[in-house]
Tab-separated table of C-alpha atoms in Angstrom:
chain	number	residue	atom	x	y	z
A	1	UNK	CA	8.954	1.376	-2.598
A	2	UNK	CA	9.896	-2.221	-1.782
A	3	UNK	CA	12.326	-3.834	0.615
A	4	UNK	CA	14.045	-7.161	0.913
A	5	UNK	CA	13.384	-8.586	4.370
A	6	UNK	CA	16.177	-10.698	5.819
A	7	UNK	CA	17.853	-11.763	9.044
A	8	UNK	CA	20.254	-9.250	10.572
A	9	UNK	CA	23.587	-11.078	10.517
A	10	UNK	CA	25.165	-8.621	12.986
A	11	UNK	CA	23.424	-10.233	15.959
A	12	UNK	CA	25.851	-11.576	18.519
A	13	UNK	CA	24.881	-14.715	20.409
A	14	UNK	CA	22.239	-15.835	17.934
A	15	UNK	CA	21.011	-19.410	18.433
A	16	UNK	CA	22.294	-22.132	16.081
A	17	UNK	CA	20.504	-25.132	14.653
A	18	UNK	CA	21.658	-28.392	16.228
A	19	UNK	CA	21.355	-30.682	13.215
A	20	UNK	CA	21.632	-28.235	10.311
A	21	UNK	CA	24.880	-26.601	9.298
A	22	UNK	CA	23.880	-25.188	5.919
A	23	UNK	CA	24.543	-21.535	5.174
A	24	UNK	CA	22.569	-21.742	1.946
A	25	UNK	CA	19.044	-20.367	1.773
A	26	UNK	CA	16.525	-22.916	0.589
A	27	UNK	CA	12.832	-22.717	-0.088
A	28	UNK	CA	9.806	-24.863	-0.767
A	29	UNK	CA	7.566	-24.626	-3.782
A	30	UNK	CA	3.800	-24.888	-3.369
A	31	UNK	CA	3.665	-28.657	-4.041
A	32	UNK	CA	6.358	-29.396	-1.452
A	33	UNK	CA	4.821	-26.972	1.005
A	34	UNK	CA	1.562	-28.912	1.074
A	35	UNK	CA	3.520	-32.021	2.142
A	36	UNK	CA	5.066	-30.312	5.171
A	37	UNK	CA	3.447	-31.309	8.447
A	38	UNK	CA	1.230	-28.751	10.140
A	39	UNK	CA	3.950	-28.487	12.780
A	40	UNK	CA	7.632	-29.426	12.640
A	41	UNK	CA	10.246	-29.417	15.387
A	42	UNK	CA	13.856	-28.263	15.009
A	43	UNK	CA	16.430	-28.382	17.764
A	44	UNK	CA	18.697	-25.451	18.535
A	45	UNK	CA	21.893	-24.783	20.448
A	46	UNK	CA	22.938	-21.792	22.484
A	47	UNK	CA	22.770	-20.533	26.031
A	48	UNK	CA	20.079	-18.933	28.168
A	49	UNK	CA	20.895	-15.547	26.596
A	50	UNK	CA	20.737	-16.729	22.982
A	51	UNK	CA	18.830	-14.392	20.712
A	52	UNK	CA	15.999	-15.664	18.527
A	53	UNK	CA	15.554	-13.005	15.823
A	54	UNK	CA	12.134	-12.330	14.348
A	55	UNK	CA	13.434	-13.338	10.899
A	56	UNK	CA	15.529	-16.446	10.269
A	57	UNK	CA	16.500	-16.769	6.615
A	58	UNK	CA	18.858	-19.751	6.646
A	59	UNK	CA	18.394	-22.634	5.964
A	60	UNK	CA	14.755	-21.729	5.222
A	61	UNK	CA	12.913	-18.422	5.602
A	62	UNK	CA	10.981	-18.336	8.885
A	63	UNK	CA	9.361	-15.594	10.918
A	64	UNK	CA	8.565	-15.424	14.622
A	65	UNK	CA	5.014	-15.904	15.800
A	66	UNK	CA	4.675	-12.177	16.541
A	67	UNK	CA	5.891	-11.155	13.076
A	68	UNK	CA	3.635	-13.744	11.430
A	69	UNK	CA	0.612	-12.166	13.146
A	70	UNK	CA	1.557	-8.786	11.713
A	71	UNK	CA	2.294	-10.084	8.200
A	72	UNK	CA	-0.998	-12.014	8.128
A	73	UNK	CA	-2.874	-8.724	8.396
A	74	UNK	CA	-1.280	-7.448	5.185
A	75	UNK	CA	-1.478	-10.376	2.770
A	76	UNK	CA	-3.923	-13.263	3.083
A	77	UNK	CA	-2.331	-15.130	0.143
A	78	UNK	CA	0.826	-15.917	2.121
A	79	UNK	CA	0.848	-19.458	3.539
A	80	UNK	CA	2.538	-20.551	6.764
A	81	UNK	CA	3.617	-23.789	8.450
A	82	UNK	CA	4.488	-23.859	12.148
A	83	UNK	CA	7.969	-24.804	13.340
A	84	UNK	CA	8.833	-25.177	17.000
A	85	UNK	CA	12.449	-24.333	17.820
A	86	UNK	CA	13.581	-26.199	20.930
A	87	UNK	CA	16.716	-25.476	22.902
A	88	UNK	CA	16.421	-28.456	25.242
A	89	UNK	CA	19.374	-27.762	27.542
A	90	UNK	CA	18.025	-24.337	28.512
A	91	UNK	CA	14.327	-25.268	28.292
A	92	UNK	CA	13.674	-22.665	25.604
A	93	UNK	CA	10.927	-23.174	23.040
A	94	UNK	CA	10.008	-20.635	20.345
A	95	UNK	CA	7.241	-20.727	17.745
A	96	UNK	CA	8.235	-19.801	14.196
A	97	UNK	CA	6.513	-20.038	10.839
A	98	UNK	CA	7.851	-21.070	7.437
A	99	UNK	CA	6.581	-18.478	4.970
A	100	UNK	CA	5.468	-19.379	1.457
A	101	UNK	CA	4.412	-16.698	-0.970
A	102	UNK	CA	3.742	-16.651	-4.673
A	103	UNK	CA	6.813	-16.138	-6.800
A	104	UNK	CA	5.974	-13.164	-8.958
A	105	UNK	CA	7.407	-12.631	-12.424
A	106	UNK	CA	8.277	-9.040	-11.642
A	107	UNK	CA	11.983	-8.692	-12.411
A	108	UNK	CA	12.620	-5.742	-14.684
A	109	UNK	CA	14.764	-6.229	-17.783
A	110	UNK	CA	17.414	-3.990	-16.191
A	111	UNK	CA	18.104	-6.635	-13.509
A	112	UNK	CA	21.718	-7.801	-13.673
A	113	UNK	CA	23.261	-11.210	-12.932
A	114	UNK	CA	26.872	-12.272	-12.674
A	115	UNK	CA	28.151	-14.734	-15.274
A	116	UNK	CA	27.637	-17.595	-12.794
A	117	UNK	CA	23.925	-16.714	-12.462
A	118	UNK	CA	24.114	-15.056	-9.045
A	119	UNK	CA	22.165	-11.869	-8.446
A	120	UNK	CA	24.169	-8.692	-9.078
A	121	UNK	CA	21.469	-6.000	-9.137
A	122	UNK	CA	17.789	-6.726	-8.592
A	123	UNK	CA	15.321	-4.306	-10.150
A	124	UNK	CA	11.591	-4.872	-9.641
A	125	UNK	CA	8.833	-3.782	-11.996
A	126	UNK	CA	6.065	-2.059	-9.999
A	127	UNK	CA	3.318	-2.825	-12.535
A	128	UNK	CA	4.136	-6.539	-12.492
A	129	UNK	CA	3.943	-6.629	-8.677
A	130	UNK	CA	0.417	-5.274	-8.649
A	131	UNK	CA	-1.174	-5.056	-5.205
A	132	UNK	CA	0.956	-7.708	-3.506
A	133	UNK	CA	2.477	-6.602	-0.225
A	134	UNK	CA	4.557	-9.699	0.644
A	135	UNK	CA	6.067	-11.819	-2.104
A	136	UNK	CA	8.982	-13.744	-3.550
A	137	UNK	CA	10.420	-13.155	-7.008
A	138	UNK	CA	10.866	-15.616	-9.851
A	139	UNK	CA	14.267	-15.521	-11.533
A	140	UNK	CA	16.517	-14.651	-8.603
A	141	UNK	CA	19.307	-17.016	-7.584
A	142	UNK	CA	18.972	-16.659	-3.811
A	143	UNK	CA	15.469	-17.054	-2.333
A	144	UNK	CA	14.306	-13.695	-0.974
A	145	UNK	CA	11.178	-12.222	0.593
A	146	UNK	CA	10.085	-8.713	-0.379
A	147	UNK	CA	7.628	-6.388	1.348
A	148	UNK	CA	6.114	-3.088	0.321
A	149	UNK	CA	6.603	0.233	2.112
A	150	UNK	CA	3.435	-0.111	4.183
A	151	UNK	CA	4.538	-3.472	5.615
A	152	UNK	CA	8.105	-2.302	6.237
A	153	UNK	CA	6.905	0.801	8.101
A	154	UNK	CA	4.624	-1.354	10.223
A	155	UNK	CA	7.546	-3.644	11.101
A	156	UNK	CA	9.757	-0.688	12.009
A	157	UNK	CA	7.112	0.799	14.333
A	158	UNK	CA	7.239	-2.300	16.520
A	159	UNK	CA	9.885	-3.830	18.744
A	160	UNK	CA	11.079	-6.575	16.408
A	161	UNK	CA	14.642	-7.811	16.683
A	162	UNK	CA	17.016	-9.126	14.069
A	163	UNK	CA	15.316	-7.860	10.912
A	164	UNK	CA	17.062	-6.034	8.104
A	165	UNK	CA	14.946	-4.207	5.526
A	166	UNK	CA	17.036	-3.327	2.501
A	167	UNK	CA	15.559	-1.059	-0.216
A	168	UNK	CA	15.262	-2.579	-3.681
A	169	UNK	CA	15.337	-0.680	-6.972
A	170	UNK	CA	11.903	-0.328	-8.591
A	171	UNK	CA	10.903	1.005	-12.003
């Protein structure tokens, strides 16, 4: 069983990025990823009660430092780059990590797309995934991160906030 891991959009009072207004999910490929500095800084807006979820998926997929430590135990092939989120007015600083994983060619032929190319129904092929526990998928319109059952159960056993794990069809 596999799950798509994404930010829970139901969170009230979530921080906002100061200089980024995009609602589109972007991602880096391996060549671009190697050009990213070892640490980047992004500025945020909010108040002293703003919530910093453990998964931020827009404008780029990032995980909190605590979640990164957990994910690192499950898949050593995943690469990370540090991003410091700074909410200057409130003196809040949080460490996050941009996540880069291989894009697997594991979409099953029964996957469906709308006529404009957007994802309608994603179906993964278990054999093509192999032993990977954390991965992205080649051929999907919106960048997504997938985890296996073992990783999702481990996430759910802990006190993470702002993560949605949605089951994905697998054949």
